[in-house]
Amino acid sequence: AQSVSQHNHHVILSEAASLELGCNYSYGGTVNLFWYVQYPGQHLQLLLKYFSGDPLVKGIKGFEAEFIKSKFSFNLRKPSVQWSDTAEYFCAVRPNRDDKIIFGKGTRLHILP
Amino acid sequence: EAGVVQSPRYKIIEKKQPVAFWCNPISGHNTLYWYLQNLGQGPELLIRYENEEAVDDSQLPKDRFSAERLKGVDSTLKIQPAELGDSAVYLCASSRTGTGLYEQYFGPGTRLTVT
């Protein structure tokens, strides 16, 4: 079945640690890829997106993600996390011929001050 | 620019009762989505509108769920009758159509508790 997998459900890091959240999808063909973030008590908001071109995508707040087509992956990274990065992060995929966006189950990130 | 507005933010009802959620998208956004988010899960699409037309309602449980977007602006999602398993957060999102950017803007959601 077509799916989006986020392998880490809960991640706890100390401030200044490096972050990498995994995301894999099972769709063949062209895809659009997204990372959304939900800070405590706030709306889901777009962190970054990949449509085409450079597979290394820069987002807001120092986040970046790399699309590796051969691995069907779109991992989210940040070199040095801050306490304010505590949030839930959702990877999402839009198969290009389908307007529907499929979300992963989310990763809850907790940064220790 | 004002964001996506949803009301109510919280709703507690007894099973078998009806409930309705309202969404007002960002001005100028022709596409409107209703999502269901269960605890510990990502959002799952229930229905998508392009203007007033429901273009994807394949995941909407039509025996008890209904939705409308009569004038192509705000929308209402209804459950009648509600079941215990309907307890979840109901999210509304909107986006521009045809821009190629396909960024969805989400509202705060309505947290439904069915007792």
Coordinates of N, CA, C and O in Angstrom, one line a residue, chain A residues 1-5 23-34 67-73 91-104, chain B residues 43:
Chain A
A1 N 0.8 -1.2 0.0 CA 0.0 0.0 0.0 C 0.9 1.2 0.0 O 2.0 1.2 0.5
Q2 N 0.4 2.3 -0.6 CA 1.1 3.5 -0.7 C 1.1 4.1 0.7 O 0.1 4.2 1.4
S3 N 2.3 4.6 1.2 CA 2.4 5.2 2.5 C 3.5 6.1 2.7 O 4.4 6.2 1.8
V4 N 3.5 6.8 3.8 CA 4.6 7.7 4.2 C 5.0 7.2 5.6 O 4.1 7.1 6.5
S5 N 6.3 6.9 5.8 CA 6.7 6.4 7.1 C 7.7 7.3 7.8 O 8.7 7.8 7.2
C23 N 12.1 10.2 7.0 CA 10.9 10.1 6.2 C 11.1 9.3 5.0 O 12.0 9.6 4.2
N24 N 10.3 8.2 4.8 CA 10.4 7.4 3.6 C 8.9 7.3 3.1 O 8.0 7.3 3.8
Y25 N 8.9 7.2 1.8 CA 7.6 7.0 1.1 C 7.6 5.9 0.1 O 8.7 5.4 -0.3
S26 N 6.4 5.4 -0.2 CA 6.4 4.2 -1.1 C 5.8 4.4 -2.5 O 5.5 3.5 -3.2
Y27 N 5.7 5.7 -2.9 CA 5.1 6.0 -4.2 C 6.2 6.0 -5.3 O 7.3 6.5 -5.1
G28 N 5.9 5.4 -6.4 CA 6.8 5.5 -7.5 C 6.5 6.8 -8.3 O 5.5 7.5 -8.1
G29 N 7.4 7.1 -9.2 CA 7.2 8.3 -10.1 C 7.5 9.6 -9.4 O 8.1 9.6 -8.3
T30 N 7.0 10.7 -10.0 CA 7.3 12.0 -9.5 C 6.5 12.3 -8.3 O 5.3 12.0 -8.2
V31 N 7.1 12.9 -7.3 CA 6.4 13.3 -6.1 C 6.8 14.7 -5.7 O 7.8 15.2 -6.0
N32 N 5.9 15.4 -5.0 CA 6.1 16.6 -4.2 C 6.2 16.2 -2.8 O 5.5 15.4 -2.3
L33 N 7.2 16.8 -2.0 CA 7.4 16.4 -0.7 C 7.4 17.6 0.2 O 7.8 18.7 -0.1
F34 N 6.9 17.4 1.5 CA 6.7 18.5 2.4 C 7.1 18.1 3.8 O 7.0 16.9 4.2
F67 N 16.1 15.4 -0.6 CA 15.4 14.4 -1.3 C 16.4 13.4 -2.0 O 17.2 13.8 -2.7
I68 N 16.3 12.1 -1.6 CA 17.1 11.1 -2.2 C 16.2 10.2 -2.9 O 15.6 9.3 -2.3
K69 N 16.1 10.3 -4.2 CA 15.1 9.6 -5.0 C 15.3 8.1 -4.9 O 14.4 7.3 -4.8
S70 N 16.6 7.7 -5.0 CA 16.9 6.3 -5.0 C 16.5 5.6 -3.7 O 16.3 4.4 -3.7
K71 N 16.5 6.4 -2.6 CA 16.1 5.8 -1.3 C 14.7 6.1 -0.9 O 14.2 5.8 0.2
F72 N 13.9 6.8 -1.8 CA 12.6 7.2 -1.5 C 12.5 7.9 -0.1 O 11.6 7.7 0.7
S73 N 13.5 8.8 0.1 CA 13.6 9.4 1.4 C 13.6 11.0 1.3 O 14.0 11.5 0.3
C91 N 5.9 14.6 8.0 CA 6.4 14.5 6.6 C 5.1 14.3 5.7 O 4.2 13.6 6.2
A92 N 5.1 14.8 4.5 CA 3.9 14.6 3.7 C 4.4 14.5 2.2 O 5.3 15.1 1.8
V93 N 3.6 13.7 1.5 CA 3.9 13.4 0.1 C 2.7 13.6 -0.8 O 1.6 13.2 -0.4
R94 N 2.9 14.2 -1.9 CA 1.9 14.4 -2.9 C 2.3 13.7 -4.2 O 3.2 14.2 -4.9
P95 N 1.8 12.5 -4.5 CA 2.1 11.9 -5.8 C 1.6 12.8 -6.9 O 0.5 13.3 -6.9
N96 N 2.5 13.1 -7.8 CA 2.3 14.2 -8.7 C 1.0 14.1 -9.6 O 0.5 15.2 -10.0
R97 N 0.5 13.0 -9.8 CA -0.7 12.9 -10.6 C -1.9 12.8 -9.7 O -3.0 12.7 -10.2
D98 N -1.8 13.0 -8.5 CA -2.9 12.9 -7.5 C -2.8 14.2 -6.7 O -1.8 14.5 -6.1
D99 N -3.9 14.9 -6.5 CA -3.9 16.1 -5.7 C -3.9 15.8 -4.2 O -3.7 16.8 -3.5
K100 N -4.0 14.6 -3.8 CA -4.1 14.3 -2.4 C -2.7 14.3 -1.8 O -1.8 13.7 -2.3
I101 N -2.6 14.9 -0.6 CA -1.4 14.9 0.1 C -1.5 13.8 1.2 O -2.5 13.8 2.0
I102 N -0.5 13.0 1.3 CA -0.6 11.9 2.3 C 0.4 12.3 3.4 O 1.6 12.5 3.1
F103 N 0.0 12.3 4.7 CA 0.8 12.6 5.8 C 1.3 11.4 6.5 O 0.7 10.4 6.6
G104 N 2.6 11.5 7.1 CA 3.1 10.5 8.0 C 2.4 10.7 9.3 O 1.6 11.6 9.6
Chain B
P43 N -2.7 14.0 9.7 CA -4.0 14.3 9.1 C -4.4 13.4 8.0 O -3.5 13.0 7.2

